[in-house]
């Protein structure tokens, strides 16, 4: 799933649970839960053609998604007055597992042990579909509205 959607889900979790440590842990759980839902990915043919990390179609989406995810982090942090720490912790927890790809791309290695990355890859096998970008964007819009609503709601 797009990291932007993971970030927004993490922000919503942080705004709801209001405590940083549970928000961080639930953020990680939300990543796994969202990655087992069928989501956007390269087509089967594109994946047969070699490493996705060298595929221009994948990289174009990954770059845009990475910047959108960072922008979402900044916006949610800015909106979450009174709940900034749990919102930040939720976003960090939710985005964490996706550091494998920028790690490999920019630094040459993932920050995680191989078995963590293998788990993260395996839960997505057969669940990535090239036609699901519309769904990703719809999820992003829904989550963004939810985060905005939660952050604008009076702090309890
Ligand atoms: Zn993931």
PDB file of C-alpha atoms and ligand atoms in Angstrom:
ATOM      1  CA  UNK A   1       0.000   0.000   0.000  1.00  0.00           C
ATOM      2  CA  UNK A   2       1.151   3.589  -0.573  1.00  0.00           C
ATOM      3  CA  UNK A   3       3.199   4.937   2.336  1.00  0.00           C
ATOM      4  CA  UNK A   4       0.988   8.045   2.251  1.00  0.00           C
ATOM      5  CA  UNK A   5      -1.958   5.865   3.256  1.00  0.00           C
ATOM      6  CA  UNK A   6       0.057   4.203   6.014  1.00  0.00           C
ATOM      7  CA  UNK A   7       1.045   7.654   7.336  1.00  0.00           C
ATOM      8  CA  UNK A   8      -2.575   8.889   7.328  1.00  0.00           C
ATOM      9  CA  UNK A   9      -3.795   5.732   9.098  1.00  0.00           C
ATOM     10  CA  UNK A  10      -1.054   6.209  11.696  1.00  0.00           C
ATOM     11  CA  UNK A  11      -2.107   9.825  12.233  1.00  0.00           C
ATOM     12  CA  UNK A  12      -5.724   8.747  12.772  1.00  0.00           C
ATOM     13  CA  UNK A  13      -4.585   6.088  15.259  1.00  0.00           C
ATOM     14  CA  UNK A  14      -2.487   8.608  17.170  1.00  0.00           C
ATOM     15  CA  UNK A  15      -5.353  11.115  17.303  1.00  0.00           C
ATOM     16  CA  UNK A  16      -7.683   8.404  18.633  1.00  0.00           C
ATOM     17  CA  UNK A  17      -5.490   6.637  21.203  1.00  0.00           C
ATOM     18  CA  UNK A  18      -3.800   9.876  22.372  1.00  0.00           C
ATOM     19  CA  UNK A  19      -0.788   8.086  23.886  1.00  0.00           C
ATOM     20  CA  UNK A  20       2.502   7.784  21.997  1.00  0.00           C
ATOM     21  CA  UNK A  21       3.606   4.228  22.877  1.00  0.00           C
ATOM     22  CA  UNK A  22       0.308   2.488  22.048  1.00  0.00           C
ATOM     23  CA  UNK A  23       0.045   4.710  18.953  1.00  0.00           C
ATOM     24  CA  UNK A  24       3.484   3.556  17.775  1.00  0.00           C
ATOM     25  CA  UNK A  25       2.654  -0.130  18.346  1.00  0.00           C
ATOM     26  CA  UNK A  26      -0.806   0.138  16.736  1.00  0.00           C
ATOM     27  CA  UNK A  27       0.787   2.028  13.849  1.00  0.00           C
ATOM     28  CA  UNK A  28       3.017  -0.968  13.087  1.00  0.00           C
ATOM     29  CA  UNK A  29       0.021  -3.326  13.369  1.00  0.00           C
ATOM     30  CA  UNK A  30      -1.970  -1.101  10.982  1.00  0.00           C
ATOM     31  CA  UNK A  31       0.816  -1.383   8.392  1.00  0.00           C
ATOM     32  CA  UNK A  32       0.572  -5.172   8.349  1.00  0.00           C
ATOM     33  CA  UNK A  33      -3.240  -5.062   8.323  1.00  0.00           C
ATOM     34  CA  UNK A  34      -3.287  -2.658   5.350  1.00  0.00           C
ATOM     35  CA  UNK A  35      -0.654  -4.558   3.379  1.00  0.00           C
ATOM     36  CA  UNK A  36      -2.715  -7.773   3.433  1.00  0.00           C
ATOM     37  CA  UNK A  37      -5.595  -5.890   1.763  1.00  0.00           C
ATOM     38  CA  UNK A  38      -5.245  -6.058  -2.047  1.00  0.00           C
ATOM     39  CA  UNK A  39      -3.560  -2.818  -3.164  1.00  0.00           C
ATOM     40  CA  UNK A  40      -1.646  -1.131  -5.956  1.00  0.00           C
ATOM     41  CA  UNK A  41       1.562  -2.666  -7.242  1.00  0.00           C
ATOM     42  CA  UNK A  42       3.383  -3.419 -10.462  1.00  0.00           C
ATOM     43  CA  UNK A  43       1.672  -5.780 -12.881  1.00  0.00           C
ATOM     44  CA  UNK A  44       2.734  -9.422 -12.979  1.00  0.00           C
ATOM     45  CA  UNK A  45       4.552  -8.798 -16.293  1.00  0.00           C
ATOM     46  CA  UNK A  46       6.445  -5.826 -14.863  1.00  0.00           C
ATOM     47  CA  UNK A  47       7.507  -7.906 -11.872  1.00  0.00           C
ATOM     48  CA  UNK A  48       8.708 -10.696 -14.169  1.00  0.00           C
ATOM     49  CA  UNK A  49      10.919  -8.123 -15.897  1.00  0.00           C
ATOM     50  CA  UNK A  50      13.217  -7.824 -12.913  1.00  0.00           C
ATOM     51  CA  UNK A  51      13.807  -5.814  -9.762  1.00  0.00           C
ATOM     52  CA  UNK A  52      10.905  -3.393  -9.100  1.00  0.00           C
ATOM     53  CA  UNK A  53      13.438  -1.049  -7.524  1.00  0.00           C
ATOM     54  CA  UNK A  54      14.885  -0.543 -11.023  1.00  0.00           C
ATOM     55  CA  UNK A  55      11.525  -0.231 -12.742  1.00  0.00           C
ATOM     56  CA  UNK A  56      10.790   3.386 -13.804  1.00  0.00           C
ATOM     57  CA  UNK A  57       7.031   2.902 -13.354  1.00  0.00           C
ATOM     58  CA  UNK A  58       7.533   1.757  -9.786  1.00  0.00           C
ATOM     59  CA  UNK A  59      10.104   4.443  -8.969  1.00  0.00           C
ATOM     60  CA  UNK A  60       7.916   7.233 -10.363  1.00  0.00           C
ATOM     61  CA  UNK A  61       5.081   6.225  -8.033  1.00  0.00           C
ATOM     62  CA  UNK A  62       7.476   5.606  -5.129  1.00  0.00           C
ATOM     63  CA  UNK A  63       9.030   9.075  -5.368  1.00  0.00           C
ATOM     64  CA  UNK A  64       5.681  10.858  -5.561  1.00  0.00           C
ATOM     65  CA  UNK A  65       4.291   8.704  -2.783  1.00  0.00           C
ATOM     66  CA  UNK A  66       7.346   9.349  -0.619  1.00  0.00           C
ATOM     67  CA  UNK A  67       6.983  13.117  -0.963  1.00  0.00           C
ATOM     68  CA  UNK A  68       3.208  12.937  -0.438  1.00  0.00           C
ATOM     69  CA  UNK A  69       3.811  10.832   2.676  1.00  0.00           C
ATOM     70  CA  UNK A  70       6.244  13.392   4.084  1.00  0.00           C
ATOM     71  CA  UNK A  71       3.801  16.209   3.277  1.00  0.00           C
ATOM     72  CA  UNK A  72       1.005  14.257   5.010  1.00  0.00           C
ATOM     73  CA  UNK A  73       3.246  13.832   8.062  1.00  0.00           C
ATOM     74  CA  UNK A  74       3.917  17.558   8.197  1.00  0.00           C
ATOM     75  CA  UNK A  75       0.259  18.484   7.697  1.00  0.00           C
ATOM     76  CA  UNK A  76      -1.048  16.042  10.308  1.00  0.00           C
ATOM     77  CA  UNK A  77       1.626  17.110  12.799  1.00  0.00           C
ATOM     78  CA  UNK A  78       0.663  20.736  12.199  1.00  0.00           C
ATOM     79  CA  UNK A  79      -3.062  20.063  12.630  1.00  0.00           C
ATOM     80  CA  UNK A  80      -2.773  17.815  15.673  1.00  0.00           C
ATOM     81  CA  UNK A  81      -2.506  20.530  18.295  1.00  0.00           C
ATOM     82  CA  UNK A  82      -2.532  18.988  21.766  1.00  0.00           C
ATOM     83  CA  UNK A  83      -1.975  15.495  20.325  1.00  0.00           C
ATOM     84  CA  UNK A  84       1.216  15.973  18.358  1.00  0.00           C
ATOM     85  CA  UNK A  85       3.303  13.292  20.087  1.00  0.00           C
ATOM     86  CA  UNK A  86       0.776  10.435  19.715  1.00  0.00           C
ATOM     87  CA  UNK A  87       0.002  11.494  16.126  1.00  0.00           C
ATOM     88  CA  UNK A  88       3.706  11.583  15.261  1.00  0.00           C
ATOM     89  CA  UNK A  89       4.300   8.229  16.981  1.00  0.00           C
ATOM     90  CA  UNK A  90       1.360   6.654  15.106  1.00  0.00           C
ATOM     91  CA  UNK A  91       2.683   7.947  11.771  1.00  0.00           C
ATOM     92  CA  UNK A  92       6.236   6.756  12.463  1.00  0.00           C
ATOM     93  CA  UNK A  93       5.018   3.300  13.545  1.00  0.00           C
ATOM     94  CA  UNK A  94       2.735   3.025  10.516  1.00  0.00           C
ATOM     95  CA  UNK A  95       5.405   4.072   7.998  1.00  0.00           C
ATOM     96  CA  UNK A  96       8.311   2.190   9.591  1.00  0.00           C
ATOM     97  CA  UNK A  97       8.172  -1.080   7.637  1.00  0.00           C
ATOM     98  CA  UNK A  98       8.330   0.847   4.360  1.00  0.00           C
ATOM     99  CA  UNK A  99      11.849   2.101   5.140  1.00  0.00           C
ATOM    100  CA  UNK A 100      13.112  -1.104   3.497  1.00  0.00           C
ATOM    101  CA  UNK A 101      12.729   0.298  -0.010  1.00  0.00           C
ATOM    102  CA  UNK A 102      14.198   3.823   0.422  1.00  0.00           C
ATOM    103  CA  UNK A 103      16.937   2.160   2.488  1.00  0.00           C
ATOM    104  CA  UNK A 104      17.864  -0.135  -0.399  1.00  0.00           C
ATOM    105  CA  UNK A 105      17.414   2.644  -2.958  1.00  0.00           C
ATOM    106  CA  UNK A 106      19.409   5.411  -1.276  1.00  0.00           C
ATOM    107  CA  UNK A 107      21.784   3.613   1.086  1.00  0.00           C
ATOM    108  CA  UNK A 108      22.016   0.168  -0.509  1.00  0.00           C
ATOM    109  CA  UNK A 109      20.443  -1.711   2.382  1.00  0.00           C
ATOM    110  CA  UNK A 110      17.309  -2.014   4.434  1.00  0.00           C
ATOM    111  CA  UNK A 111      17.473  -0.916   8.088  1.00  0.00           C
ATOM    112  CA  UNK A 112      15.766  -4.166   9.134  1.00  0.00           C
ATOM    113  CA  UNK A 113      16.921  -7.763   9.526  1.00  0.00           C
ATOM    114  CA  UNK A 114      16.276  -9.840   6.396  1.00  0.00           C
ATOM    115  CA  UNK A 115      13.511 -11.839   8.085  1.00  0.00           C
ATOM    116  CA  UNK A 116      11.531  -8.654   8.792  1.00  0.00           C
ATOM    117  CA  UNK A 117      11.748  -7.578   5.145  1.00  0.00           C
ATOM    118  CA  UNK A 118      10.872 -11.118   4.015  1.00  0.00           C
ATOM    119  CA  UNK A 119       7.758 -11.078   6.233  1.00  0.00           C
ATOM    120  CA  UNK A 120       6.807  -7.649   4.843  1.00  0.00           C
ATOM    121  CA  UNK A 121       7.236  -8.885   1.249  1.00  0.00           C
ATOM    122  CA  UNK A 122       5.453 -12.199   1.808  1.00  0.00           C
ATOM    123  CA  UNK A 123       2.274 -10.709   3.275  1.00  0.00           C
ATOM    124  CA  UNK A 124       1.849  -8.804  -0.022  1.00  0.00           C
ATOM    125  CA  UNK A 125       2.391 -11.690  -2.438  1.00  0.00           C
ATOM    126  CA  UNK A 126      -0.557 -11.966  -4.808  1.00  0.00           C
ATOM    127  CA  UNK A 127      -2.159  -8.867  -3.307  1.00  0.00           C
ATOM    128  CA  UNK A 128      -0.573  -6.201  -5.525  1.00  0.00           C
ATOM    129  CA  UNK A 129      -2.482  -5.207  -8.642  1.00  0.00           C
ATOM    130  CA  UNK A 130      -1.615  -2.628 -11.276  1.00  0.00           C
ATOM    131  CA  UNK A 131      -5.253  -1.494 -11.643  1.00  0.00           C
ATOM    132  CA  UNK A 132      -5.707  -0.534  -7.993  1.00  0.00           C
ATOM    133  CA  UNK A 133      -4.270   3.000  -7.997  1.00  0.00           C
ATOM    134  CA  UNK A 134      -7.801   4.436  -7.995  1.00  0.00           C
ATOM    135  CA  UNK A 135      -8.515   2.546  -4.806  1.00  0.00           C
ATOM    136  CA  UNK A 136      -5.303   3.840  -3.212  1.00  0.00           C
ATOM    137  CA  UNK A 137      -6.301   7.431  -4.013  1.00  0.00           C
ATOM    138  CA  UNK A 138      -9.836   6.886  -2.681  1.00  0.00           C
ATOM    139  CA  UNK A 139      -8.390   5.457   0.546  1.00  0.00           C
ATOM    140  CA  UNK A 140      -6.032   8.458   0.775  1.00  0.00           C
ATOM    141  CA  UNK A 141      -8.921  10.906   0.399  1.00  0.00           C
ATOM    142  CA  UNK A 142     -11.006   9.080   3.010  1.00  0.00           C
ATOM    143  CA  UNK A 143      -8.162   8.844   5.505  1.00  0.00           C
ATOM    144  CA  UNK A 144      -7.162  12.483   4.967  1.00  0.00           C
ATOM    145  CA  UNK A 145     -10.750  13.550   5.732  1.00  0.00           C
ATOM    146  CA  UNK A 146     -10.765  11.330   8.821  1.00  0.00           C
ATOM    147  CA  UNK A 147      -7.467  12.760  10.088  1.00  0.00           C
ATOM    148  CA  UNK A 148      -8.617  16.331   9.480  1.00  0.00           C
ATOM    149  CA  UNK A 149     -11.900  15.624  11.293  1.00  0.00           C
ATOM    150  CA  UNK A 150     -10.143  13.998  14.245  1.00  0.00           C
ATOM    151  CA  UNK A 151      -7.571  16.765  14.535  1.00  0.00           C
ATOM    152  CA  UNK A 152     -10.119  19.559  14.289  1.00  0.00           C
ATOM    153  CA  UNK A 153     -12.406  17.904  16.814  1.00  0.00           C
ATOM    154  CA  UNK A 154     -12.023  19.451  20.247  1.00  0.00           C
ATOM    155  CA  UNK A 155      -9.330  17.604  22.193  1.00  0.00           C
ATOM    156  CA  UNK A 156     -11.097  15.406  24.740  1.00  0.00           C
TER     157      UNK A 156
HETATM  158 ZN1  LIG B   1       4.240  -2.229   3.417  1.00  0.00          ZN
END
